[in-house]
PDB file of C-alpha atoms in Angstrom:
ATOM      1  CA  MET Q   1       0.000   0.000   0.000  1.00 96.00           C
ATOM      2  CA  LEU Q   2       1.131   3.539  -0.668  1.00 98.00           C
ATOM      3  CA  ALA Q   3       1.810   5.276   2.648  1.00 98.00           C
ATOM      4  CA  ALA Q   4       3.031   8.635   1.313  1.00 98.00           C
ATOM      5  CA  ALA Q   5       4.550  10.305  -1.709  1.00 98.00           C
ATOM      6  CA  ALA Q   6       6.658  13.314  -2.552  1.00 98.00           C
ATOM      7  CA  VAL Q   7       6.975  14.946  -5.947  1.00 98.00           C
ATOM      8  CA  CYS Q   8      10.174  16.834  -6.775  1.00 98.00           C
ATOM      9  CA  PRO Q   9      11.737  18.316  -9.914  1.00 98.00           C
ATOM     10  CA  CYS Q  10      14.795  16.599 -11.328  1.00 97.00           C
ATOM     11  CA  PRO Q  11      17.132  19.131 -12.978  1.00 96.00           C
ATOM     12  CA  PRO Q  12      20.784  18.363 -12.196  1.00 95.00           C
ATOM     13  CA  LEU Q  13      20.994  22.058 -11.295  1.00 94.00           C
ATOM     14  CA  LEU Q  14      19.418  21.115  -7.963  1.00 95.00           C
ATOM     15  CA  VAL Q  15      22.877  19.807  -7.077  1.00 94.00           C
ATOM     16  CA  PRO Q  16      24.843  22.923  -6.054  1.00 91.00           C
ATOM     17  CA  GLU Q  17      28.123  21.630  -7.471  1.00 91.00           C
ATOM     18  CA  VAL Q  18      26.449  21.311 -10.889  1.00 91.00           C
ATOM     19  CA  ALA Q  19      24.720  24.689 -10.637  1.00 83.00           C
ATOM     20  CA  ALA Q  20      27.969  26.386  -9.570  1.00 83.00           C
ATOM     21  CA  GLY Q  21      27.347  30.159  -9.466  1.00 70.00           C
ATOM     22  CA  ALA Q  22      23.651  29.718 -10.209  1.00 66.00           C
ATOM     23  CA  GLY Q  23      23.160  27.519  -7.151  1.00 66.00           C
ATOM     24  CA  PRO Q  24      21.247  30.046  -4.991  1.00 81.00           C
ATOM     25  CA  GLU Q  25      18.566  30.438  -7.672  1.00 81.00           C
ATOM     26  CA  LEU Q  26      17.126  27.055  -6.721  1.00 92.00           C
ATOM     27  CA  ASP Q  27      17.530  27.366  -2.941  1.00 93.00           C
ATOM     28  CA  ALA Q  28      13.750  27.598  -2.455  1.00 95.00           C
ATOM     29  CA  ALA Q  29      13.189  24.475  -4.542  1.00 96.00           C
ATOM     30  CA  ARG Q  30      15.847  22.558  -2.597  1.00 96.00           C
ATOM     31  CA  ALA Q  31      14.305  23.598   0.717  1.00 96.00           C
ATOM     32  CA  ALA Q  32      10.862  22.487  -0.442  1.00 98.00           C
ATOM     33  CA  CYS Q  33      12.262  19.117  -1.551  1.00 98.00           C
ATOM     34  CA  LEU Q  34      13.827  18.535   1.853  1.00 97.00           C
ATOM     35  CA  GLU Q  35      10.535  19.447   3.518  1.00 98.00           C
ATOM     36  CA  ALA Q  36       8.798  16.901   1.292  1.00 98.00           C
ATOM     37  CA  LEU Q  37      11.300  14.219   2.310  1.00 98.00           C
ATOM     38  CA  ASP Q  38      10.471  14.920   5.949  1.00 97.00           C
ATOM     39  CA  VAL Q  39       6.854  14.027   5.156  1.00 98.00           C
ATOM     40  CA  LEU Q  40       7.984  10.721   3.638  1.00 98.00           C
ATOM     41  CA  ALA Q  41      10.085   9.883   6.693  1.00 97.00           C
ATOM     42  CA  ALA Q  42       7.194  10.730   9.029  1.00 97.00           C
ATOM     43  CA  ALA Q  43       5.063   8.117   7.252  1.00 97.00           C
ATOM     44  CA  GLU Q  44       7.487   5.419   8.468  1.00 97.00           C
ATOM     45  CA  PRO Q  45       7.475   3.389   5.232  1.00 98.00           C
ATOM     46  CA  ASP Q  46       8.924  -0.085   4.920  1.00 97.00           C
ATOM     47  CA  ARG Q  47      10.446   0.784   1.552  1.00 96.00           C
ATOM     48  CA  LEU Q  48      11.108   3.904  -0.523  1.00 98.00           C
ATOM     49  CA  ILE Q  49      11.025   3.836  -4.308  1.00 98.00           C
ATOM     50  CA  VAL Q  50      12.506   6.734  -6.259  1.00 98.00           C
ATOM     51  CA  ALA Q  51      10.800   6.943  -9.663  1.00 98.00           C
ATOM     52  CA  GLY Q  52      11.816   9.280 -12.452  1.00 98.00           C
ATOM     53  CA  PRO Q  53      12.066   9.728 -16.217  1.00 98.00           C
ATOM     54  CA  ALA Q  54      14.746   7.759 -18.027  1.00 97.00           C
ATOM     55  CA  GLU Q  55      16.182   7.117 -21.452  1.00 93.00           C
ATOM     56  CA  PRO Q  56      15.894   3.546 -22.812  1.00 91.00           C
ATOM     57  CA  ASP Q  57      19.107   2.331 -21.150  1.00 89.00           C
ATOM     58  CA  GLY Q  58      17.975   3.682 -17.788  1.00 91.00           C
ATOM     59  CA  ARG Q  59      14.487   2.208 -17.613  1.00 95.00           C
ATOM     60  CA  GLY Q  60      13.308  -0.425 -15.180  1.00 96.00           C
ATOM     61  CA  PRO Q  61      14.180  -1.226 -11.573  1.00 97.00           C
ATOM     62  CA  PHE Q  62      17.368  -0.254  -9.763  1.00 97.00           C
ATOM     63  CA  PRO Q  63      18.235  -2.194  -6.605  1.00 96.00           C
ATOM     64  CA  PRO Q  64      19.454  -0.631  -3.355  1.00 95.00           C
ATOM     65  CA  GLY Q  65      23.004   0.615  -3.618  1.00 95.00           C
ATOM     66  CA  SER Q  66      22.727   1.628  -7.281  1.00 97.00           C
ATOM     67  CA  ALA Q  67      25.062   4.518  -8.052  1.00 96.00           C
ATOM     68  CA  GLY Q  68      24.914   7.493 -10.361  1.00 96.00           C
ATOM     69  CA  SER Q  69      27.256  10.279 -11.359  1.00 94.00           C
ATOM     70  CA  PHE Q  70      27.095  13.895 -12.479  1.00 94.00           C
ATOM     71  CA  ALA Q  71      30.237  13.547 -14.569  1.00 92.00           C
ATOM     72  CA  GLY Q  72      28.180  14.190 -17.685  1.00 90.00           C
ATOM     73  CA  PHE Q  73      27.451  17.650 -16.273  1.00 90.00           C
ATOM     74  CA  GLY Q  74      31.088  18.428 -15.566  1.00 88.00           C
ATOM     75  CA  VAL Q  75      31.098  17.455 -11.896  1.00 90.00           C
ATOM     76  CA  GLY Q  76      32.891  14.431 -10.446  1.00 88.00           C
ATOM     77  CA  ARG Q  77      30.166  13.730  -7.889  1.00 90.00           C
ATOM     78  CA  THR Q  78      28.860  10.221  -7.277  1.00 94.00           C
ATOM     79  CA  VAL Q  79      25.647   9.405  -5.407  1.00 96.00           C
ATOM     80  CA  ARG Q  80      24.020   6.159  -4.337  1.00 95.00           C
ATOM     81  CA  LEU Q  81      20.468   4.960  -3.650  1.00 96.00           C
ATOM     82  CA  GLY Q  82      20.943   3.724  -0.118  1.00 89.00           C
ATOM     83  CA  GLU Q  83      23.136   0.713   0.523  1.00 87.00           C
ATOM     84  CA  ALA Q  84      23.242  -2.700  -1.101  1.00 84.00           C
ATOM     85  CA  PRO Q  85      22.296  -5.554   1.264  1.00 82.00           C
ATOM     86  CA  ALA Q  86      25.205  -7.092   3.129  1.00 79.00           C
ATOM     87  CA  GLY Q  87      27.016  -9.604   0.955  1.00 77.00           C
ATOM     88  CA  ALA Q  88      25.240  -8.525  -2.234  1.00 80.00           C
ATOM     89  CA  PRO Q  89      27.393  -7.370  -5.153  1.00 81.00           C
ATOM     90  CA  ALA Q  90      27.314  -3.666  -5.908  1.00 79.00           C
ATOM     91  CA  PRO Q  91      24.841  -2.945  -8.725  1.00 88.00           C
ATOM     92  CA  LYS Q  92      26.617  -2.080 -11.967  1.00 86.00           C
ATOM     93  CA  ARG Q  93      23.940  -0.265 -14.000  1.00 94.00           C
ATOM     94  CA  PRO Q  94      24.291   3.515 -13.506  1.00 96.00           C
ATOM     95  CA  LEU Q  95      21.318   5.562 -12.382  1.00 97.00           C
ATOM     96  CA  PRO Q  96      19.629   7.828 -14.929  1.00 97.00           C
ATOM     97  CA  ALA Q  97      20.019  11.535 -14.202  1.00 97.00           C
ATOM     98  CA  SER Q  98      16.587  11.916 -12.599  1.00 98.00           C
ATOM     99  CA  LEU Q  99      17.256   9.142 -10.088  1.00 98.00           C
ATOM    100  CA  ALA Q 100      20.749  10.501  -9.433  1.00 98.00           C
ATOM    101  CA  VAL Q 101      19.157  13.824  -8.450  1.00 98.00           C
ATOM    102  CA  GLY Q 102      16.763  11.917  -6.192  1.00 98.00           C
ATOM    103  CA  ALA Q 103      19.686  10.068  -4.643  1.00 98.00           C
ATOM    104  CA  TRP Q 104      21.452  13.387  -4.028  1.00 97.00           C
ATOM    105  CA  LEU Q 105      18.353  14.744  -2.260  1.00 98.00           C
ATOM    106  CA  LEU Q 106      18.208  11.671  -0.045  1.00 98.00           C
ATOM    107  CA  GLU Q 107      21.906  11.932   0.804  1.00 96.00           C
ATOM    108  CA  HIS Q 108      21.510  15.637   1.513  1.00 94.00           C
ATOM    109  CA  ALA Q 109      18.570  14.854   3.815  1.00 95.00           C
ATOM    110  CA  ARG Q 110      20.545  11.994   5.434  1.00 93.00           C
ATOM    111  CA  TRP Q 111      17.716   9.584   4.699  1.00 95.00           C
ATOM    112  CA  THR Q 112      17.725   6.528   6.967  1.00 93.00           C
ATOM    113  CA  ALA Q 113      13.981   5.906   7.301  1.00 92.00           C
ATOM    114  CA  ALA Q 114      13.722   2.887   4.964  1.00 94.00           C
ATOM    115  CA  PRO Q 115      15.611   0.915   2.301  1.00 95.00           C
ATOM    116  CA  VAL Q 116      15.732   2.691  -1.053  1.00 97.00           C
ATOM    117  CA  GLU Q 117      15.425   1.434  -4.599  1.00 97.00           C
ATOM    118  CA  GLY Q 118      14.740   3.082  -7.956  1.00 98.00           C
ATOM    119  CA  LEU Q 119      12.531   2.873 -11.022  1.00 98.00           C
ATOM    120  CA  GLY Q 120      13.384   4.474 -14.352  1.00 98.00           C
ATOM    121  CA  VAL Q 121      10.222   5.321 -16.314  1.00 98.00           C
ATOM    122  CA  GLY Q 122      10.204   5.922 -20.059  1.00 96.00           C
ATOM    123  CA  GLU Q 123       8.987   9.445 -20.797  1.00 93.00           C
ATOM    124  CA  ALA Q 124       6.760   8.161 -23.613  1.00 94.00           C
ATOM    125  CA  LEU Q 125       5.223   5.298 -21.604  1.00 96.00           C
ATOM    126  CA  ALA Q 126       1.490   5.178 -22.298  1.00 97.00           C
ATOM    127  CA  THR Q 127      -0.849   6.308 -19.545  1.00 98.00           C
ATOM    128  CA  ASP Q 128      -2.446   2.904 -19.012  1.00 98.00           C
ATOM    129  CA  ARG Q 129       0.965   1.295 -18.580  1.00 98.00           C
ATOM    130  CA  CYS Q 130       2.041   4.025 -16.140  1.00 98.00           C
ATOM    131  CA  LEU Q 131      -1.064   3.442 -14.036  1.00 98.00           C
ATOM    132  CA  ALA Q 132      -0.517  -0.322 -14.086  1.00 98.00           C
ATOM    133  CA  ALA Q 133       3.132   0.073 -13.082  1.00 98.00           C
ATOM    134  CA  GLY Q 134       2.103   2.247 -10.153  1.00 98.00           C
ATOM    135  CA  ALA Q 135      -0.525  -0.233  -9.022  1.00 98.00           C
ATOM    136  CA  ASP Q 136       2.121  -2.960  -9.050  1.00 97.00           C
ATOM    137  CA  LEU Q 137       4.434  -0.870  -6.855  1.00 97.00           C
ATOM    138  CA  ALA Q 138       1.756  -0.404  -4.197  1.00 96.00           C
ATOM    139  CA  ALA Q 139       0.363  -3.945  -4.254  1.00 95.00           C
ATOM    140  CA  GLY Q 140       0.561  -5.889  -1.016  1.00 88.00           C
ATOM    141  CA  GLN Q 141       0.578  -4.958   2.653  1.00 91.00           C
ATOM    142  CA  GLU Q 142       4.056  -3.421   2.764  1.00 96.00           C
ATOM    143  CA  ARG Q 143       4.028   0.325   3.435  1.00 97.00           C
ATOM    144  CA  VAL Q 144       5.626   1.898   0.365  1.00 98.00           C
ATOM    145  CA  ALA Q 145       6.639   5.538  -0.074  1.00 98.00           C
ATOM    146  CA  LEU Q 146       7.351   7.116  -3.443  1.00 98.00           C
ATOM    147  CA  LEU Q 147       9.750   9.924  -4.284  1.00 98.00           C
ATOM    148  CA  VAL Q 148       8.595  10.934  -7.747  1.00 98.00           C
ATOM    149  CA  MET Q 149      11.067  12.955  -9.799  1.00 98.00           C
ATOM    150  CA  GLY Q 150      10.029  14.893 -12.903  1.00 98.00           C
ATOM    151  CA  ASP Q 151       9.658  18.330 -14.450  1.00 98.00           C
ATOM    152  CA  GLY Q 152       6.785  20.164 -16.045  1.00 98.00           C
ATOM    153  CA  SER Q 153       6.957  21.758 -19.468  1.00 98.00           C
ATOM    154  CA  ALA Q 154      10.260  23.054 -20.800  1.00 97.00           C
ATOM    155  CA  CYS Q 155       8.599  25.661 -22.999  1.00 97.00           C
ATOM    156  CA  ARG Q 156       7.667  28.553 -20.745  1.00 97.00           C
ATOM    157  CA  THR Q 157       9.967  31.206 -22.270  1.00 95.00           C
ATOM    158  CA  VAL Q 158      11.925  31.833 -25.445  1.00 94.00           C
ATOM    159  CA  LYS Q 159      15.102  30.844 -23.561  1.00 93.00           C
ATOM    160  CA  ALA Q 160      13.620  27.571 -22.291  1.00 91.00           C
ATOM    161  CA  PRO Q 161      15.080  24.287 -23.597  1.00 93.00           C
ATOM    162  CA  GLY Q 162      12.004  23.803 -25.804  1.00 94.00           C
ATOM    163  CA  TYR Q 163      11.567  27.488 -26.693  1.00 95.00           C
ATOM    164  CA  LEU Q 164       8.225  29.232 -26.039  1.00 96.00           C
ATOM    165  CA  ASP Q 165       4.978  27.320 -26.479  1.00 97.00           C
ATOM    166  CA  GLU Q 166       1.798  29.114 -25.431  1.00 97.00           C
ATOM    167  CA  ARG Q 167       0.253  25.818 -24.300  1.00 97.00           C
ATOM    168  CA  ALA Q 168       2.884  25.310 -21.624  1.00 98.00           C
ATOM    169  CA  VAL Q 169       1.348  27.619 -19.003  1.00 98.00           C
ATOM    170  CA  ASP Q 170      -2.005  25.839 -19.041  1.00 98.00           C
ATOM    171  CA  PHE Q 171      -0.381  22.402 -18.999  1.00 98.00           C
ATOM    172  CA  ASP Q 172       1.759  23.295 -15.998  1.00 98.00           C
ATOM    173  CA  ALA Q 173      -1.177  24.882 -14.184  1.00 98.00           C
ATOM    174  CA  ALA Q 174      -3.222  21.716 -14.633  1.00 98.00           C
ATOM    175  CA  ALA Q 175      -0.328  19.563 -13.431  1.00 98.00           C
ATOM    176  CA  ALA Q 176       0.262  21.774 -10.384  1.00 98.00           C
ATOM    177  CA  ARG Q 177      -3.427  21.625  -9.420  1.00 98.00           C
ATOM    178  CA  ALA Q 178      -3.496  17.841  -9.774  1.00 98.00           C
ATOM    179  CA  LEU Q 179      -0.280  17.328  -7.812  1.00 98.00           C
ATOM    180  CA  GLY Q 180      -1.294  19.777  -5.104  1.00 98.00           C
ATOM    181  CA  SER Q 181      -4.690  18.164  -4.559  1.00 98.00           C
ATOM    182  CA  ALA Q 182      -3.725  14.501  -5.136  1.00 98.00           C
ATOM    183  CA  ASP Q 183      -6.271  14.423  -7.953  1.00 98.00           C
ATOM    184  CA  LEU Q 184      -5.766  10.997  -9.519  1.00 98.00           C
ATOM    185  CA  THR Q 185      -8.322  11.593 -12.262  1.00 98.00           C
ATOM    186  CA  ALA Q 186      -6.687  14.848 -13.348  1.00 98.00           C
ATOM    187  CA  LEU Q 187      -3.200  13.338 -13.300  1.00 98.00           C
ATOM    188  CA  SER Q 188      -4.382  10.371 -15.344  1.00 98.00           C
ATOM    189  CA  ALA Q 189      -5.940  12.769 -17.836  1.00 98.00           C
ATOM    190  CA  LEU Q 190      -2.706  14.625 -18.640  1.00 98.00           C
ATOM    191  CA  ASP Q 191      -2.258  14.320 -22.385  1.00 97.00           C
ATOM    192  CA  GLU Q 192       0.791  12.188 -23.135  1.00 96.00           C
ATOM    193  CA  SER Q 193       1.227  13.600 -26.656  1.00 97.00           C
ATOM    194  CA  LEU Q 194       1.039  17.194 -25.452  1.00 98.00           C
ATOM    195  CA  ALA Q 195       3.405  16.428 -22.579  1.00 98.00           C
ATOM    196  CA  TYR Q 196       5.908  15.008 -25.073  1.00 96.00           C
ATOM    197  CA  GLU Q 197       5.636  18.093 -27.296  1.00 97.00           C
ATOM    198  CA  LEU Q 198       6.163  20.352 -24.279  1.00 98.00           C
ATOM    199  CA  LYS Q 199       9.104  18.233 -23.057  1.00 97.00           C
ATOM    200  CA  ALA Q 200       7.362  17.616 -19.721  1.00 98.00           C
ATOM    201  CA  SER Q 201       9.462  14.775 -18.336  1.00 98.00           C
ATOM    202  CA  GLY Q 202       7.281  14.365 -15.251  1.00 98.00           C
ATOM    203  CA  ARG Q 203       4.091  13.215 -16.996  1.00 98.00           C
ATOM    204  CA  ALA Q 204       4.854   9.477 -16.959  1.00 98.00           C
ATOM    205  CA  PRO Q 205       6.266   9.321 -13.393  1.00 98.00           C
ATOM    206  CA  TRP Q 206       3.307  11.386 -12.130  1.00 98.00           C
ATOM    207  CA  GLN Q 207       0.922   8.911 -13.715  1.00 98.00           C
ATOM    208  CA  VAL Q 208       2.834   6.048 -12.079  1.00 98.00           C
ATOM    209  CA  LEU Q 209       2.101   7.859  -8.820  1.00 98.00           C
ATOM    210  CA  ALA Q 210      -1.580   8.099  -9.746  1.00 98.00           C
ATOM    211  CA  GLY Q 211      -1.697   4.349 -10.264  1.00 98.00           C
ATOM    212  CA  ALA Q 212       0.045   3.662  -6.964  1.00 98.00           C
ATOM    213  CA  ALA Q 213      -2.245   5.999  -5.020  1.00 98.00           C
ATOM    214  CA  GLU Q 214      -5.524   4.461  -6.163  1.00 97.00           C
ATOM    215  CA  GLY Q 215      -7.536   3.663  -3.038  1.00 95.00           C
ATOM    216  CA  ALA Q 216      -4.892   5.047  -0.657  1.00 96.00           C
ATOM    217  CA  GLY Q 217      -6.932   8.115   0.309  1.00 97.00           C
ATOM    218  CA  LEU Q 218      -3.929  10.447   0.429  1.00 98.00           C
ATOM    219  CA  ARG Q 219      -4.278  14.226   0.554  1.00 98.00           C
ATOM    220  CA  GLY Q 220      -1.997  16.518  -1.418  1.00 98.00           C
ATOM    221  CA  LYS Q 221      -0.164  19.741  -0.643  1.00 98.00           C
ATOM    222  CA  LEU Q 222       1.755  21.903  -3.108  1.00 98.00           C
ATOM    223  CA  LEU Q 223       4.934  23.216  -1.489  1.00 98.00           C
ATOM    224  CA  TYR Q 224       6.600  24.902  -4.460  1.00 98.00           C
ATOM    225  CA  GLU Q 225       5.707  26.016  -7.970  1.00 98.00           C
ATOM    226  CA  ASP Q 226       7.912  28.074 -10.281  1.00 97.00           C
ATOM    227  CA  ALA Q 227       9.437  28.076 -13.740  1.00 96.00           C
ATOM    228  CA  PRO Q 228      13.076  29.138 -13.494  1.00 90.00           C
ATOM    229  CA  TYR Q 229      14.914  28.783 -16.779  1.00 92.00           C
ATOM    230  CA  GLY Q 230      11.520  28.402 -18.496  1.00 96.00           C
ATOM    231  CA  VAL Q 231      10.899  24.923 -17.034  1.00 97.00           C
ATOM    232  CA  GLY Q 232       7.981  24.091 -14.738  1.00 98.00           C
ATOM    233  CA  TYR Q 233       9.138  22.801 -11.352  1.00 98.00           C
ATOM    234  CA  PHE Q 234       6.759  21.517  -8.672  1.00 98.00           C
ATOM    235  CA  VAL Q 235       7.209  20.092  -5.184  1.00 98.00           C
ATOM    236  CA  ALA Q 236       4.237  18.382  -3.568  1.00 98.00           C
ATOM    237  CA  THR Q 237       3.499  15.909  -0.807  1.00 98.00           C
ATOM    238  CA  TRP Q 238       0.790  13.273  -0.554  1.00 98.00           C
ATOM    239  CA  SER Q 239       0.087  11.892   2.903  1.00 97.00           C
TER     240      SER Q 239
END
Protein backbone atom coordinates (compact mmCIF):
# COMPACT_ATOMS: atom_id res chain seq x y z
CA MET A 1 0.00 0.00 0.00
CA LEU A 2 1.13 3.54 -0.67
CA ALA A 3 1.81 5.28 2.65
CA ALA A 4 3.03 8.63 1.31
CA ALA A 5 4.55 10.31 -1.71
CA ALA A 6 6.66 13.31 -2.55
CA VAL A 7 6.97 14.95 -5.95
CA CYS A 8 10.17 16.83 -6.77
CA PRO A 9 11.74 18.32 -9.91
CA CYS A 10 14.79 16.60 -11.33
CA PRO A 11 17.13 19.13 -12.98
CA PRO A 12 20.78 18.36 -12.20
CA LEU A 13 20.99 22.06 -11.29
CA LEU A 14 19.42 21.11 -7.96
CA VAL A 15 22.88 19.81 -7.08
CA PRO A 16 24.84 22.92 -6.05
CA GLU A 17 28.12 21.63 -7.47
CA VAL A 18 26.45 21.31 -10.89
CA ALA A 19 24.72 24.69 -10.64
CA ALA A 20 27.97 26.39 -9.57
CA GLY A 21 27.35 30.16 -9.47
CA ALA A 22 23.65 29.72 -10.21
CA GLY A 23 23.16 27.52 -7.15
CA PRO A 24 21.25 30.05 -4.99
CA GLU A 25 18.57 30.44 -7.67
CA LEU A 26 17.13 27.05 -6.72
CA ASP A 27 17.53 27.37 -2.94
CA ALA A 28 13.75 27.60 -2.45
CA ALA A 29 13.19 24.47 -4.54
CA ARG A 30 15.85 22.56 -2.60
CA ALA A 31 14.31 23.60 0.72
CA ALA A 32 10.86 22.49 -0.44
CA CYS A 33 12.26 19.12 -1.55
CA LEU A 34 13.83 18.53 1.85
CA GLU A 35 10.54 19.45 3.52
CA ALA A 36 8.80 16.90 1.29
CA LEU A 37 11.30 14.22 2.31
CA ASP A 38 10.47 14.92 5.95
CA VAL A 39 6.85 14.03 5.16
CA LEU A 40 7.98 10.72 3.64
CA ALA A 41 10.09 9.88 6.69
CA ALA A 42 7.19 10.73 9.03
CA ALA A 43 5.06 8.12 7.25
CA GLU A 44 7.49 5.42 8.47
CA PRO A 45 7.47 3.39 5.23
CA ASP A 46 8.92 -0.09 4.92
CA ARG A 47 10.45 0.78 1.55
CA LEU A 48 11.11 3.90 -0.52
CA ILE A 49 11.03 3.84 -4.31
CA VAL A 50 12.51 6.73 -6.26
CA ALA A 51 10.80 6.94 -9.66
CA GLY A 52 11.82 9.28 -12.45
CA PRO A 53 12.07 9.73 -16.22
CA ALA A 54 14.75 7.76 -18.03
CA GLU A 55 16.18 7.12 -21.45
CA PRO A 56 15.89 3.55 -22.81
CA ASP A 57 19.11 2.33 -21.15
CA GLY A 58 17.98 3.68 -17.79
CA ARG A 59 14.49 2.21 -17.61
CA GLY A 60 13.31 -0.42 -15.18
CA PRO A 61 14.18 -1.23 -11.57
CA PHE A 62 17.37 -0.25 -9.76
CA PRO A 63 18.23 -2.19 -6.61
CA PRO A 64 19.45 -0.63 -3.36
CA GLY A 65 23.00 0.62 -3.62
CA SER A 66 22.73 1.63 -7.28
CA ALA A 67 25.06 4.52 -8.05
CA GLY A 68 24.91 7.49 -10.36
CA SER A 69 27.26 10.28 -11.36
CA PHE A 70 27.09 13.90 -12.48
CA ALA A 71 30.24 13.55 -14.57
CA GLY A 72 28.18 14.19 -17.68
CA PHE A 73 27.45 17.65 -16.27
CA GLY A 74 31.09 18.43 -15.57
CA VAL A 75 31.10 17.46 -11.90
CA GLY A 76 32.89 14.43 -10.45
CA ARG A 77 30.17 13.73 -7.89
CA THR A 78 28.86 10.22 -7.28
CA VAL A 79 25.65 9.41 -5.41
CA ARG A 80 24.02 6.16 -4.34
CA LEU A 81 20.47 4.96 -3.65
CA GLY A 82 20.94 3.72 -0.12
CA GLU A 83 23.14 0.71 0.52
CA ALA A 84 23.24 -2.70 -1.10
CA PRO A 85 22.30 -5.55 1.26
CA ALA A 86 25.20 -7.09 3.13
CA GLY A 87 27.02 -9.60 0.95
CA ALA A 88 25.24 -8.52 -2.23
CA PRO A 89 27.39 -7.37 -5.15
CA ALA A 90 27.31 -3.67 -5.91
CA PRO A 91 24.84 -2.94 -8.73
CA LYS A 92 26.62 -2.08 -11.97
CA ARG A 93 23.94 -0.26 -14.00
CA PRO A 94 24.29 3.51 -13.51
CA LEU A 95 21.32 5.56 -12.38
CA PRO A 96 19.63 7.83 -14.93
CA ALA A 97 20.02 11.54 -14.20
CA SER A 98 16.59 11.92 -12.60
CA LEU A 99 17.26 9.14 -10.09
CA ALA A 100 20.75 10.50 -9.43
CA VAL A 101 19.16 13.82 -8.45
CA GLY A 102 16.76 11.92 -6.19
CA ALA A 103 19.69 10.07 -4.64
CA TRP A 104 21.45 13.39 -4.03
CA LEU A 105 18.35 14.74 -2.26
CA LEU A 106 18.21 11.67 -0.05
CA GLU A 107 21.91 11.93 0.80
CA HIS A 108 21.51 15.64 1.51
CA ALA A 109 18.57 14.85 3.81
CA ARG A 110 20.55 11.99 5.43
CA TRP A 111 17.72 9.58 4.70
CA THR A 112 17.72 6.53 6.97
CA ALA A 113 13.98 5.91 7.30
CA ALA A 114 13.72 2.89 4.96
CA PRO A 115 15.61 0.92 2.30
CA VAL A 116 15.73 2.69 -1.05
CA GLU A 117 15.43 1.43 -4.60
CA GLY A 118 14.74 3.08 -7.96
CA LEU A 119 12.53 2.87 -11.02
CA GLY A 120 13.38 4.47 -14.35
CA VAL A 121 10.22 5.32 -16.31
CA GLY A 122 10.20 5.92 -20.06
CA GLU A 123 8.99 9.45 -20.80
CA ALA A 124 6.76 8.16 -23.61
CA LEU A 125 5.22 5.30 -21.60
CA ALA A 126 1.49 5.18 -22.30
CA THR A 127 -0.85 6.31 -19.55
CA ASP A 128 -2.45 2.90 -19.01
CA ARG A 129 0.96 1.30 -18.58
CA CYS A 130 2.04 4.03 -16.14
CA LEU A 131 -1.06 3.44 -14.04
CA ALA A 132 -0.52 -0.32 -14.09
CA ALA A 133 3.13 0.07 -13.08
CA GLY A 134 2.10 2.25 -10.15
CA ALA A 135 -0.52 -0.23 -9.02
CA ASP A 136 2.12 -2.96 -9.05
CA LEU A 137 4.43 -0.87 -6.86
CA ALA A 138 1.76 -0.40 -4.20
CA ALA A 139 0.36 -3.94 -4.25
CA GLY A 140 0.56 -5.89 -1.02
CA GLN A 141 0.58 -4.96 2.65
CA GLU A 142 4.06 -3.42 2.76
CA ARG A 143 4.03 0.33 3.44
CA VAL A 144 5.63 1.90 0.37
CA ALA A 145 6.64 5.54 -0.07
CA LEU A 146 7.35 7.12 -3.44
CA LEU A 147 9.75 9.92 -4.28
CA VAL A 148 8.60 10.93 -7.75
CA MET A 149 11.07 12.95 -9.80
CA GLY A 150 10.03 14.89 -12.90
CA ASP A 151 9.66 18.33 -14.45
CA GLY A 152 6.79 20.16 -16.04
CA SER A 153 6.96 21.76 -19.47
CA ALA A 154 10.26 23.05 -20.80
CA CYS A 155 8.60 25.66 -23.00
CA ARG A 156 7.67 28.55 -20.74
CA THR A 157 9.97 31.21 -22.27
CA VAL A 158 11.92 31.83 -25.44
CA LYS A 159 15.10 30.84 -23.56
CA ALA A 160 13.62 27.57 -22.29
CA PRO A 161 15.08 24.29 -23.60
CA GLY A 162 12.00 23.80 -25.80
CA TYR A 163 11.57 27.49 -26.69
CA LEU A 164 8.22 29.23 -26.04
CA ASP A 165 4.98 27.32 -26.48
CA GLU A 166 1.80 29.11 -25.43
CA ARG A 167 0.25 25.82 -24.30
CA ALA A 168 2.88 25.31 -21.62
CA VAL A 169 1.35 27.62 -19.00
CA ASP A 170 -2.00 25.84 -19.04
CA PHE A 171 -0.38 22.40 -19.00
CA ASP A 172 1.76 23.30 -16.00
CA ALA A 173 -1.18 24.88 -14.18
CA ALA A 174 -3.22 21.72 -14.63
CA ALA A 175 -0.33 19.56 -13.43
CA ALA A 176 0.26 21.77 -10.38
CA ARG A 177 -3.43 21.63 -9.42
CA ALA A 178 -3.50 17.84 -9.77
CA LEU A 179 -0.28 17.33 -7.81
CA GLY A 180 -1.29 19.78 -5.10
CA SER A 181 -4.69 18.16 -4.56
CA ALA A 182 -3.73 14.50 -5.14
CA ASP A 183 -6.27 14.42 -7.95
CA LEU A 184 -5.77 11.00 -9.52
CA THR A 185 -8.32 11.59 -12.26
CA ALA A 186 -6.69 14.85 -13.35
CA LEU A 187 -3.20 13.34 -13.30
CA SER A 188 -4.38 10.37 -15.34
CA ALA A 189 -5.94 12.77 -17.84
CA LEU A 190 -2.71 14.62 -18.64
CA ASP A 191 -2.26 14.32 -22.38
CA GLU A 192 0.79 12.19 -23.13
CA SER A 193 1.23 13.60 -26.66
CA LEU A 194 1.04 17.19 -25.45
CA ALA A 195 3.41 16.43 -22.58
CA TYR A 196 5.91 15.01 -25.07
CA GLU A 197 5.64 18.09 -27.30
CA LEU A 198 6.16 20.35 -24.28
CA LYS A 199 9.10 18.23 -23.06
CA ALA A 200 7.36 17.62 -19.72
CA SER A 201 9.46 14.78 -18.34
CA GLY A 202 7.28 14.37 -15.25
CA ARG A 203 4.09 13.22 -17.00
CA ALA A 204 4.85 9.48 -16.96
CA PRO A 205 6.27 9.32 -13.39
CA TRP A 206 3.31 11.39 -12.13
CA GLN A 207 0.92 8.91 -13.71
CA VAL A 208 2.83 6.05 -12.08
CA LEU A 209 2.10 7.86 -8.82
CA ALA A 210 -1.58 8.10 -9.75
CA GLY A 211 -1.70 4.35 -10.26
CA ALA A 212 0.04 3.66 -6.96
CA ALA A 213 -2.24 6.00 -5.02
CA GLU A 214 -5.52 4.46 -6.16
CA GLY A 215 -7.54 3.66 -3.04
CA ALA A 216 -4.89 5.05 -0.66
CA GLY A 217 -6.93 8.12 0.31
CA LEU A 218 -3.93 10.45 0.43
CA ARG A 219 -4.28 14.23 0.55
CA GLY A 220 -2.00 16.52 -1.42
CA LYS A 221 -0.16 19.74 -0.64
CA LEU A 222 1.75 21.90 -3.11
CA LEU A 223 4.93 23.22 -1.49
CA TYR A 224 6.60 24.90 -4.46
CA GLU A 225 5.71 26.02 -7.97
CA ASP A 226 7.91 28.07 -10.28
CA ALA A 227 9.44 28.08 -13.74
CA PRO A 228 13.08 29.14 -13.49
CA TYR A 229 14.91 28.78 -16.78
CA GLY A 230 11.52 28.40 -18.50
CA VAL A 231 10.90 24.92 -17.03
CA GLY A 232 7.98 24.09 -14.74
CA TYR A 233 9.14 22.80 -11.35
CA PHE A 234 6.76 21.52 -8.67
CA VAL A 235 7.21 20.09 -5.18
CA ALA A 236 4.24 18.38 -3.57
CA THR A 237 3.50 15.91 -0.81
CA TRP A 238 0.79 13.27 -0.55
CA SER A 239 0.09 11.89 2.90
